[in-house]
mmCIF file of C-alpha atoms in Angstrom:
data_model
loop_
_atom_site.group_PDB
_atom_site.id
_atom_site.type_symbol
_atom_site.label_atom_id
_atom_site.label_comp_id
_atom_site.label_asym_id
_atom_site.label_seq_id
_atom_site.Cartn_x
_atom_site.Cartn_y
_atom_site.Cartn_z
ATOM 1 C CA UNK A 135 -0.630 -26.780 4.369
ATOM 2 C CA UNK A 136 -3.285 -29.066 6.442
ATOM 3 C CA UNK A 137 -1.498 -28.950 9.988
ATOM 4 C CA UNK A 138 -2.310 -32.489 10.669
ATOM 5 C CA UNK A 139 -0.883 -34.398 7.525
ATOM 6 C CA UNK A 140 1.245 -31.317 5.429
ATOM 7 C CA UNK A 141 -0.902 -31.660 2.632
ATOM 8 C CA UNK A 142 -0.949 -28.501 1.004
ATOM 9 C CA UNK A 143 -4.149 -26.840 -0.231
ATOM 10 C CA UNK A 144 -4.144 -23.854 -2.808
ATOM 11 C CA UNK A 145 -5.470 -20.470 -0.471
ATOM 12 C CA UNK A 146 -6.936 -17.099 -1.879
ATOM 13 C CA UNK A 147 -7.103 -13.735 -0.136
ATOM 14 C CA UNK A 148 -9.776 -13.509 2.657
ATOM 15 C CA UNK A 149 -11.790 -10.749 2.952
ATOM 16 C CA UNK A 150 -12.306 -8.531 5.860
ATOM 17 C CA UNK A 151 -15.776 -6.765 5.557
ATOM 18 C CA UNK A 152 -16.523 -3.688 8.096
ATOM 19 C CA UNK A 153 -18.993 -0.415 8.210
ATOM 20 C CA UNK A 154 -18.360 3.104 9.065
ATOM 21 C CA UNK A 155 -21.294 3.977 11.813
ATOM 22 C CA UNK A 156 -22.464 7.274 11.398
ATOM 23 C CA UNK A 157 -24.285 8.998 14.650
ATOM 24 C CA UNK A 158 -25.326 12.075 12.956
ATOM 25 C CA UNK A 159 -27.263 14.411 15.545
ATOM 26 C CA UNK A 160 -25.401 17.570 16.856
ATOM 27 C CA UNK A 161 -21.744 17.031 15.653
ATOM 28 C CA UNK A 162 -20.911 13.554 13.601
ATOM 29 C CA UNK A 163 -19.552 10.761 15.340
ATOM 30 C CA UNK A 164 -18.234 7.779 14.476
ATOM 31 C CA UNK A 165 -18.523 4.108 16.578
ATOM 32 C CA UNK A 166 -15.178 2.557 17.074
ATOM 33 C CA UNK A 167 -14.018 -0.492 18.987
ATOM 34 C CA UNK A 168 -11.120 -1.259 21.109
ATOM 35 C CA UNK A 169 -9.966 -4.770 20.803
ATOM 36 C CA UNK A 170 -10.073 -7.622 23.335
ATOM 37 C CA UNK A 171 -7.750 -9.485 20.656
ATOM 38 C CA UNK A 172 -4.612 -9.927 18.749
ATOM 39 C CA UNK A 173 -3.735 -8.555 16.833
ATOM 40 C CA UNK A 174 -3.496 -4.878 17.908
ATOM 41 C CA UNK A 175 -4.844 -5.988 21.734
ATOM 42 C CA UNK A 176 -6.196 -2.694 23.018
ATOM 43 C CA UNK A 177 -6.303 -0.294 19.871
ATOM 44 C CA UNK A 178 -9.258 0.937 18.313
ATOM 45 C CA UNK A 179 -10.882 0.098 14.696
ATOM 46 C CA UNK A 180 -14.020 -0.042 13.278
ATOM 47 C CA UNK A 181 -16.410 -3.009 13.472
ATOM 48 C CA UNK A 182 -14.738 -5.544 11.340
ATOM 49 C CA UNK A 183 -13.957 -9.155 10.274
ATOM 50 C CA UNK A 184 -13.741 -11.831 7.908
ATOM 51 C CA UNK A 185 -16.656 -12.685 5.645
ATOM 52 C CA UNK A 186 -17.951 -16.192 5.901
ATOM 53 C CA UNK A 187 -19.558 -18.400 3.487
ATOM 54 C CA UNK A 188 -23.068 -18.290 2.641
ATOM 55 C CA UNK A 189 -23.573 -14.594 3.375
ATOM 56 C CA UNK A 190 -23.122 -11.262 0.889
ATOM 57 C CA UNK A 191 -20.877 -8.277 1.770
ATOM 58 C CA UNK A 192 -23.409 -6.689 3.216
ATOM 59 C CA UNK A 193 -24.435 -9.244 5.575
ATOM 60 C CA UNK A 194 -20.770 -9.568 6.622
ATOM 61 C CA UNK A 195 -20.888 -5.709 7.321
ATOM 62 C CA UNK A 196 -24.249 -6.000 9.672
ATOM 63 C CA UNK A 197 -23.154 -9.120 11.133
ATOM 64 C CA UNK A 198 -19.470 -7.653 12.725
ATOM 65 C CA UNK A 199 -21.307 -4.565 13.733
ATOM 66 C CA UNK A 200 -23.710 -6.537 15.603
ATOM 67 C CA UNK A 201 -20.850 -8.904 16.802
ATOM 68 C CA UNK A 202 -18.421 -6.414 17.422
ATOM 69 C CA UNK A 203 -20.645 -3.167 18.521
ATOM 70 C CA UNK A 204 -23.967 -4.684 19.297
ATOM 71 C CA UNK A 205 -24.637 -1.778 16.591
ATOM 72 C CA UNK A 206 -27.787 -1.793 14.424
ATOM 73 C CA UNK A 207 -27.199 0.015 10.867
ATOM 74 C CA UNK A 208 -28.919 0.900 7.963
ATOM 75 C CA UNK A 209 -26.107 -0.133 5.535
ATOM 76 C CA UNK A 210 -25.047 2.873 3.142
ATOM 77 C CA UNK A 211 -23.361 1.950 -0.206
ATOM 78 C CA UNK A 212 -19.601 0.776 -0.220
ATOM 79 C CA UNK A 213 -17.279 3.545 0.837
ATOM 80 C CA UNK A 214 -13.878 1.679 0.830
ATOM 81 C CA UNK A 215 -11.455 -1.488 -0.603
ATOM 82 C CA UNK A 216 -8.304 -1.807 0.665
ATOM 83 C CA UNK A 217 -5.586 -4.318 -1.183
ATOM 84 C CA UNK A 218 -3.053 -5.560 1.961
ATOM 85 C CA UNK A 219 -1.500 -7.992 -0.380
ATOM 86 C CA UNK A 220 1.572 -8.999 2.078
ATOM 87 C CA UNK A 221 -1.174 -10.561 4.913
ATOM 88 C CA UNK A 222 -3.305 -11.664 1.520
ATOM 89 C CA UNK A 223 -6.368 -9.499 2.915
ATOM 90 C CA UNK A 224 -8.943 -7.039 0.786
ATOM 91 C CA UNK A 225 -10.622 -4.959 3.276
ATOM 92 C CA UNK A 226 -13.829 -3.198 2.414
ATOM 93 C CA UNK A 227 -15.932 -0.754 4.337
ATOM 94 C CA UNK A 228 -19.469 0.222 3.906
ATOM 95 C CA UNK A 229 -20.939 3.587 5.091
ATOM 96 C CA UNK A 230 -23.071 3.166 7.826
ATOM 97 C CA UNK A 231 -26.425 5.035 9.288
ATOM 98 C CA UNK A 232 -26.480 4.460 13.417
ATOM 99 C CA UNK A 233 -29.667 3.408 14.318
ATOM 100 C CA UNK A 234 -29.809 3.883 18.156
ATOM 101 C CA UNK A 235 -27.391 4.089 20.735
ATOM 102 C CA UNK A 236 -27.808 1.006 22.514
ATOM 103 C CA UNK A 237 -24.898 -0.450 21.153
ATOM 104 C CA UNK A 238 -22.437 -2.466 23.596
ATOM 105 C CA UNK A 239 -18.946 -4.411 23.571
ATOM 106 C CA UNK A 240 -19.315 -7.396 22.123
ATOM 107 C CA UNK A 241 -16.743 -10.444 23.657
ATOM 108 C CA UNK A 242 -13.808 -8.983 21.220
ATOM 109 C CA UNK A 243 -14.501 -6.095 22.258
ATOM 110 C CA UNK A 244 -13.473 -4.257 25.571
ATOM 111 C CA UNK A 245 -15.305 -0.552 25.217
ATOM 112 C CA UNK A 246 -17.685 1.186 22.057
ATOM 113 C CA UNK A 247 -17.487 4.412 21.953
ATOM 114 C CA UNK A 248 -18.335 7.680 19.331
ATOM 115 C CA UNK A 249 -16.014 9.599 18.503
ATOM 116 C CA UNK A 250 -16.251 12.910 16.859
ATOM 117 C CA UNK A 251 -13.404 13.853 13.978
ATOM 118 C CA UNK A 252 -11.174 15.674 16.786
ATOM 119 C CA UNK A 253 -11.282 12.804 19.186
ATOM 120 C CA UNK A 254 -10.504 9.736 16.947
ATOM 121 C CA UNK A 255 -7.327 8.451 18.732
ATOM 122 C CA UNK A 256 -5.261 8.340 15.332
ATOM 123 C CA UNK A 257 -1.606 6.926 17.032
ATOM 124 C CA UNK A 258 -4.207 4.260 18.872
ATOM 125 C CA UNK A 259 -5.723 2.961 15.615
ATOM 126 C CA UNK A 260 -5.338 -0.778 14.996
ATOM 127 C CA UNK A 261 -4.814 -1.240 10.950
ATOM 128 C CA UNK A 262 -3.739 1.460 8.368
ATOM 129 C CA UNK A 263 -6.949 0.082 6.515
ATOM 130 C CA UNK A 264 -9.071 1.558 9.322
ATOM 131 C CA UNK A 265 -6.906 4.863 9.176
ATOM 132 C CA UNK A 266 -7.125 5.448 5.437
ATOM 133 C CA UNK A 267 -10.700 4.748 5.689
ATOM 134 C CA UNK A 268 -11.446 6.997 8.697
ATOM 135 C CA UNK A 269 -9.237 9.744 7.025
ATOM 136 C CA UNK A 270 -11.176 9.281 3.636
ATOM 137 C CA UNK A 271 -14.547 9.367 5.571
ATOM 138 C CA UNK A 272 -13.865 13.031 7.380
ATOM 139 C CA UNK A 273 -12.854 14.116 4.432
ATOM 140 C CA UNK A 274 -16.059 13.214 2.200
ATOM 141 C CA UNK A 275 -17.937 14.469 5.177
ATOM 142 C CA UNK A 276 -16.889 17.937 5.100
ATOM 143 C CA UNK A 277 -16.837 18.005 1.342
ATOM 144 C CA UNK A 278 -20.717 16.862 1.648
ATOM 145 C CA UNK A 279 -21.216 20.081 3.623
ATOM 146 C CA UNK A 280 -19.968 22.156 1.160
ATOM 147 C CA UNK A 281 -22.578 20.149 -1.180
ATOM 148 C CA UNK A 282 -19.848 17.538 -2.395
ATOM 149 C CA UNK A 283 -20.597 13.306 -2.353
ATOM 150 C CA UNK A 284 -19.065 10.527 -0.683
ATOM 151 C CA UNK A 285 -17.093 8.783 -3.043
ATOM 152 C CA UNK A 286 -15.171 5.345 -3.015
ATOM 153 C CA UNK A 287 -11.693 4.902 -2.472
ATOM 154 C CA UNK A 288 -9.681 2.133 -2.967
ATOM 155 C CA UNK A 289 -6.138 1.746 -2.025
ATOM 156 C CA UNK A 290 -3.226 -0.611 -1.678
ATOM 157 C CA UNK A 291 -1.360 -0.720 1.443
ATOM 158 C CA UNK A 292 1.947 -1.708 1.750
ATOM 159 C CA UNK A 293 4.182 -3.200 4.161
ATOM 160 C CA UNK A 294 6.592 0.438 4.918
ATOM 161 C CA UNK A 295 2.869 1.670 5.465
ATOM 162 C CA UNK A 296 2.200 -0.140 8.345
ATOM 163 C CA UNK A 297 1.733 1.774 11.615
ATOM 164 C CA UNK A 298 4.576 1.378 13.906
ATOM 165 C CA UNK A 299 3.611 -1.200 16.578
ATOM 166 C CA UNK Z 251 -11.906 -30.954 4.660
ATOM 167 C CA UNK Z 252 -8.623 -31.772 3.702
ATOM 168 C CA UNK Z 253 -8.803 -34.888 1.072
ATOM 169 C CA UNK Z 254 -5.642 -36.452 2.378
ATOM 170 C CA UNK Z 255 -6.377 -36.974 6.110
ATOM 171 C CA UNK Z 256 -10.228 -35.304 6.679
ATOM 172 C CA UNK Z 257 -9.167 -32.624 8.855
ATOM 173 C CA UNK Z 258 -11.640 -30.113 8.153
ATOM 174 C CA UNK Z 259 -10.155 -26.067 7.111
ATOM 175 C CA UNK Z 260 -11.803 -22.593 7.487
ATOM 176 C CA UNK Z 261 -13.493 -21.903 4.006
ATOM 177 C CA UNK Z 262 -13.769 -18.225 2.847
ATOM 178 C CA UNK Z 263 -15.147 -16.591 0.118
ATOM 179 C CA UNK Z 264 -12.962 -16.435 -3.169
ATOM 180 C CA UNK Z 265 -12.904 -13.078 -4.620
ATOM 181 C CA UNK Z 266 -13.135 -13.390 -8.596
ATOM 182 C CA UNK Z 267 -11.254 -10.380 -10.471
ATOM 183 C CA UNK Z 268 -12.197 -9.318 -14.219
ATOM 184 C CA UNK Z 269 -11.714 -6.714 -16.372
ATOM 185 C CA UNK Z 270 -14.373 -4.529 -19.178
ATOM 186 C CA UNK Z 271 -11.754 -4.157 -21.945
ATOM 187 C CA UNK Z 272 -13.433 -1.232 -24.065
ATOM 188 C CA UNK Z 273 -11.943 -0.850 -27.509
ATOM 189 C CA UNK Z 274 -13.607 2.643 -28.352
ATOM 190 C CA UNK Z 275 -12.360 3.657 -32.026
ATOM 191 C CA UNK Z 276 -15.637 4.044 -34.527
ATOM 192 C CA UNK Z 277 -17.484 1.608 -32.668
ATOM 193 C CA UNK Z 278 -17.551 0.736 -28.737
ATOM 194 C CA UNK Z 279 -16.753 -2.737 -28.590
ATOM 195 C CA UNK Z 280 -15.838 -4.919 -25.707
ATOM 196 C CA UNK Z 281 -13.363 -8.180 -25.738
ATOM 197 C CA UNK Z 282 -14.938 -11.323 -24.552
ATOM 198 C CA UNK Z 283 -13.303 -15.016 -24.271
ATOM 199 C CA UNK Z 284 -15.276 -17.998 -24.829
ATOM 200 C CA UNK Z 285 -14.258 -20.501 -22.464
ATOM 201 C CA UNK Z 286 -12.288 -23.811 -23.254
ATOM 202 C CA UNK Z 287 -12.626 -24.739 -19.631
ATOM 203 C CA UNK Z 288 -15.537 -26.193 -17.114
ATOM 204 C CA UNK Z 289 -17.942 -24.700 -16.177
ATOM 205 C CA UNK Z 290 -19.903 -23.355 -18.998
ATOM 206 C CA UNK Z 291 -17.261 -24.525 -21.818
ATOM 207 C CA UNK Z 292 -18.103 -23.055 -24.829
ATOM 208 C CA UNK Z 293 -19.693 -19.940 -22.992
ATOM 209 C CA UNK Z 294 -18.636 -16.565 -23.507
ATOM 210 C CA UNK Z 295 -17.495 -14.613 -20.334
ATOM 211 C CA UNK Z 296 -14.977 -11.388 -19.554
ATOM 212 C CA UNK Z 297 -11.302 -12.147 -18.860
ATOM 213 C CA UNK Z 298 -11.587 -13.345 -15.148
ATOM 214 C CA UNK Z 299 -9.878 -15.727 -12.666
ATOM 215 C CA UNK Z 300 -9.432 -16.476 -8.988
ATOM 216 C CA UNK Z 301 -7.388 -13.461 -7.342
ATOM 217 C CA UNK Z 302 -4.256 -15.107 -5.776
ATOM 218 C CA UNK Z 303 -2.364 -14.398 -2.746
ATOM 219 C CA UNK Z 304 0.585 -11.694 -3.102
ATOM 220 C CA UNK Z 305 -1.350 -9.123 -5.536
ATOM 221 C CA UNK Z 306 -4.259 -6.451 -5.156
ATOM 222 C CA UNK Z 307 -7.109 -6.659 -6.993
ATOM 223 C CA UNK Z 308 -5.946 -4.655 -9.996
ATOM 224 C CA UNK Z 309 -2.887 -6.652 -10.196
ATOM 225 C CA UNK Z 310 -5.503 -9.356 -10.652
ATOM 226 C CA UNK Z 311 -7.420 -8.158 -13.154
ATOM 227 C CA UNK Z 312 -4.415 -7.201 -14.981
ATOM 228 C CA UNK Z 313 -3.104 -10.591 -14.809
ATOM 229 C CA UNK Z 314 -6.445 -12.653 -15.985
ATOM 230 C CA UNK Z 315 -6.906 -10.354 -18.799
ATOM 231 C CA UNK Z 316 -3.260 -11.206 -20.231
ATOM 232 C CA UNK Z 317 -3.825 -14.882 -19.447
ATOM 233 C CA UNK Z 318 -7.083 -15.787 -20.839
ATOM 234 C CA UNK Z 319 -7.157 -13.421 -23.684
ATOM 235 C CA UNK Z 320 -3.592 -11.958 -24.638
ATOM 236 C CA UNK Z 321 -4.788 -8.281 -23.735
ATOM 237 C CA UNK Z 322 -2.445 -5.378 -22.648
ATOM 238 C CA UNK Z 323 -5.216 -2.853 -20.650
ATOM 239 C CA UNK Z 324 -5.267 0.160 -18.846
ATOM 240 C CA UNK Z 325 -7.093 -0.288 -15.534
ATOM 241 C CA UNK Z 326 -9.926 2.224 -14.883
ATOM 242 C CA UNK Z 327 -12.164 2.195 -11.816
ATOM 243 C CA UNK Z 328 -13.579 -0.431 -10.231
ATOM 244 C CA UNK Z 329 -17.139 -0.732 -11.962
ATOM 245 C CA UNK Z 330 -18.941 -3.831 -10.310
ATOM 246 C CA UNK Z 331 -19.126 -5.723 -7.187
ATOM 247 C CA UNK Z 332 -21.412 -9.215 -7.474
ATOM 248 C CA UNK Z 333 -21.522 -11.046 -4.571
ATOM 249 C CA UNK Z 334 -22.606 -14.657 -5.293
ATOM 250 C CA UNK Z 335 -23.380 -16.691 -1.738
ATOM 251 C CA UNK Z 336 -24.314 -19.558 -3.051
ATOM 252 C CA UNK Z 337 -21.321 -20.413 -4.458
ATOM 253 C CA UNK Z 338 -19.023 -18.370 -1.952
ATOM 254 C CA UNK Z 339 -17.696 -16.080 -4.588
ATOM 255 C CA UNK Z 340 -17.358 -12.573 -4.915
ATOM 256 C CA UNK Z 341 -17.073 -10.894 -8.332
ATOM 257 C CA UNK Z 342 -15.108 -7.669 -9.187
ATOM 258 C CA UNK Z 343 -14.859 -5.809 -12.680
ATOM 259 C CA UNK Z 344 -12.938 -3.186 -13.607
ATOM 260 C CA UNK Z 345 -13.214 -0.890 -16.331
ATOM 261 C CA UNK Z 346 -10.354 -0.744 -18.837
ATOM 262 C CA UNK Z 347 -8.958 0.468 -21.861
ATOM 263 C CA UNK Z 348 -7.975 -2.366 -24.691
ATOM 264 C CA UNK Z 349 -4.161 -1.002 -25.613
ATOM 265 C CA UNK Z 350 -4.297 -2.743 -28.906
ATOM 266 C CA UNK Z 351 -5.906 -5.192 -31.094
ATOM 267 C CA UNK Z 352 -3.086 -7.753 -30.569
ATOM 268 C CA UNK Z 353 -4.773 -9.973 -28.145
ATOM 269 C CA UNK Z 354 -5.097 -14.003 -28.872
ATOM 270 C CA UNK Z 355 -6.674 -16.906 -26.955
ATOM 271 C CA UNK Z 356 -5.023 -18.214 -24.122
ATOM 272 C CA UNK Z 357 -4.670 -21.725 -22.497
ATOM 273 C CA UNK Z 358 -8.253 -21.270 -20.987
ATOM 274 C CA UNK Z 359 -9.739 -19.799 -23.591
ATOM 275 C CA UNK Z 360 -11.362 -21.204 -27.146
ATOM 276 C CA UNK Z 361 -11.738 -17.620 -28.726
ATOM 277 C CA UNK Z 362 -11.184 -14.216 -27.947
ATOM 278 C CA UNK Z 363 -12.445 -11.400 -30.114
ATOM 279 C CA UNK Z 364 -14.396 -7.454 -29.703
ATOM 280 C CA UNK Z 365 -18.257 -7.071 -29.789
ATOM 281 C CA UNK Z 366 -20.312 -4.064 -30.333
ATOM 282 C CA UNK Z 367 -23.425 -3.944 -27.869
ATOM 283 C CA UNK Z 368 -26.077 -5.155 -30.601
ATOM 284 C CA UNK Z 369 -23.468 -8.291 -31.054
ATOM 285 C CA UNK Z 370 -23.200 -9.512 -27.575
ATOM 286 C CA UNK Z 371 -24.271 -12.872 -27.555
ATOM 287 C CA UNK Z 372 -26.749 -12.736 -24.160
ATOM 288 C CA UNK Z 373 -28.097 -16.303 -24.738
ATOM 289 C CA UNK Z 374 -24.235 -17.413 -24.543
ATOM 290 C CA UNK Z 375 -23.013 -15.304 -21.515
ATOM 291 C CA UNK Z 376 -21.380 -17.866 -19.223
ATOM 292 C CA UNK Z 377 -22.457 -16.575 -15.924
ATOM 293 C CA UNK Z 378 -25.074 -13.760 -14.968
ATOM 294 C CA UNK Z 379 -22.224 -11.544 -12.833
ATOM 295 C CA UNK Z 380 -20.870 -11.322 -16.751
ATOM 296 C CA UNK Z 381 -24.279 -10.426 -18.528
ATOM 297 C CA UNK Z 382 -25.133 -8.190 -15.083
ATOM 298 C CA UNK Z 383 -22.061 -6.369 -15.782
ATOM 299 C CA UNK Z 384 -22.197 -5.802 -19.511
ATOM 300 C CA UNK Z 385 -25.661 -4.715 -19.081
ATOM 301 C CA UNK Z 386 -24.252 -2.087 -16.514
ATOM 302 C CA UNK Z 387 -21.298 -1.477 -18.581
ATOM 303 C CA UNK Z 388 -23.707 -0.549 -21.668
ATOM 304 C CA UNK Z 389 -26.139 1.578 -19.804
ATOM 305 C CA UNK Z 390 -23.172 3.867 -18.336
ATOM 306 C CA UNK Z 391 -21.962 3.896 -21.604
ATOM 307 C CA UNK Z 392 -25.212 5.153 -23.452
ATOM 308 C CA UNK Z 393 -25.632 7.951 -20.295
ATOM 309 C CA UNK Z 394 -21.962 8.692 -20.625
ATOM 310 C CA UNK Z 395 -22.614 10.332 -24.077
ATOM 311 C CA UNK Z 396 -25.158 12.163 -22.506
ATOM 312 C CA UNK Z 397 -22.849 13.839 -20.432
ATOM 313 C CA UNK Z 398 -23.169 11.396 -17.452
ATOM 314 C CA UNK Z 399 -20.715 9.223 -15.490
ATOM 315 C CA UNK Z 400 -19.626 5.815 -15.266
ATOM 316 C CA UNK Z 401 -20.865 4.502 -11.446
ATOM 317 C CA UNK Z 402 -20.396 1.708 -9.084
ATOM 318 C CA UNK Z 403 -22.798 -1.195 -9.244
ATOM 319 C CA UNK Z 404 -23.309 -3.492 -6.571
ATOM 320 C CA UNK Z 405 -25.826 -6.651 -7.019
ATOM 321 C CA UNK Z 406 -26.173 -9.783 -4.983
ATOM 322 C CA UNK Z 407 -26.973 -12.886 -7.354
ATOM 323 C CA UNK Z 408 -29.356 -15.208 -6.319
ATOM 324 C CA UNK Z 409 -29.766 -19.148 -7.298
ATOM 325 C CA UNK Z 410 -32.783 -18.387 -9.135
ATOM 326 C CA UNK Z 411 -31.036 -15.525 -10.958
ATOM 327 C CA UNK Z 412 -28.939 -18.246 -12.775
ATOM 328 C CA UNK Z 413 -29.794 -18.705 -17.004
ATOM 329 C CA UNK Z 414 -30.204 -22.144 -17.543
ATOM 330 C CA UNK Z 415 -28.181 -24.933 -18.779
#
């Protein structure tokens, strides 16, 4: 509904379009941010955010990482889609290659960090999408050690899913 | 821009959901409508439409296939993701299994009926995500009685990628 004369307009599901960035020397870490915004002020999730007109998935993926992360990625196929039909979101994440480590908070942002498997803050974690994804990942990732693949994973998340707040 | 008053709205990307319905008895053959609505009326295409708010994607694809061409299905994995900037679309197919033969046109659709690969008509396919699909769809199918698997394809359609009028 147009807020300034009720008209109503039909709407679709948005899409939120992230990446998983992989720093892969030593032990594997993964770049989360915390969040200088609401929702979820102050927990952590990966570099995400609603894909705009005019652009592909992919581009949506490299533009929130450099938004988000000041990240630079060499984009790795599509890991994750999400259904979160009750805020009329599909979430997808693409795997992610980390190209260098000058990455830095963007201004929704307050800290980037890496985060090895046994340091991702999982009660601090700012969407089940971002969980599930994260969860997925590690698991793939040890299962590629043992000579497995990464696979894709979709799922549909439901409202009695939702992380407490 | 709202037509009523000119305020101008946020404008996303509209995901578009479809299904591959695969009738595999004797001969593989896939269902395809040909379209009683603009654009490209008179074109054939998959079951499709506009995913709406309050469903996943599957629920989607469920829901267009039953709509525009009377099918019952059985989802299978998502096959293809086309993005399509120019228009601020995304497509998504999903392989499925045709239930029965007791499908029929809907309100949207002119025709409905099964094609074996050597029938498709390519010089009739309503938009290249469709013929880019199928020609994915056929591929995996050929390799898959080689022993091989059905995959994910990703593409990114360009304007000059369009057939013509």
């Amino acid at each position: 509904m147009c807020e300034q004369c009720g008209t109503i307009h039909y709407q679709n599901p948005k899409m939120v379009i992230g990446s998983i960035p992989l720093w892969n020397e030593d032990e594997p870490k993964v770049l989360l941010c915390r969040r200088a915004i609401e929702p979820r002020h102050g927990y952590w999730t990966l570099p995400a955010g609603f894909m705009e007109n005019n652009e592909t998935t992919a581009q949506a993926a490299e533009r929130e990482t450099l938004e988000e992360a000041g990240a630079r990625i060499e984009l790795l196929p599509l890991f994750s889609l999400l259904n979160v039909p009750h805020v009329h979101q599909v979430h997808l994440f693409y795997r992610a290659k980390l190209l260098d480590l000058a990455f830095a908070a963007g201004i929704e942002s307050l800290e980037v960090r890496l985060f090895a498997e046994h340091e991702i803050p999982w009660d601090e974690i700012a969407f089940p999408t971002v969980s599930h994804t994260l969860k997925f990942f590690f698991a793939d990732l040890a299962a590629s050690r043992d000579g497995g693949n990464f696979g894709f994973h979709s799922l549909d998340i439901t409202k009695s899913m939702r992380l407490p707040d």
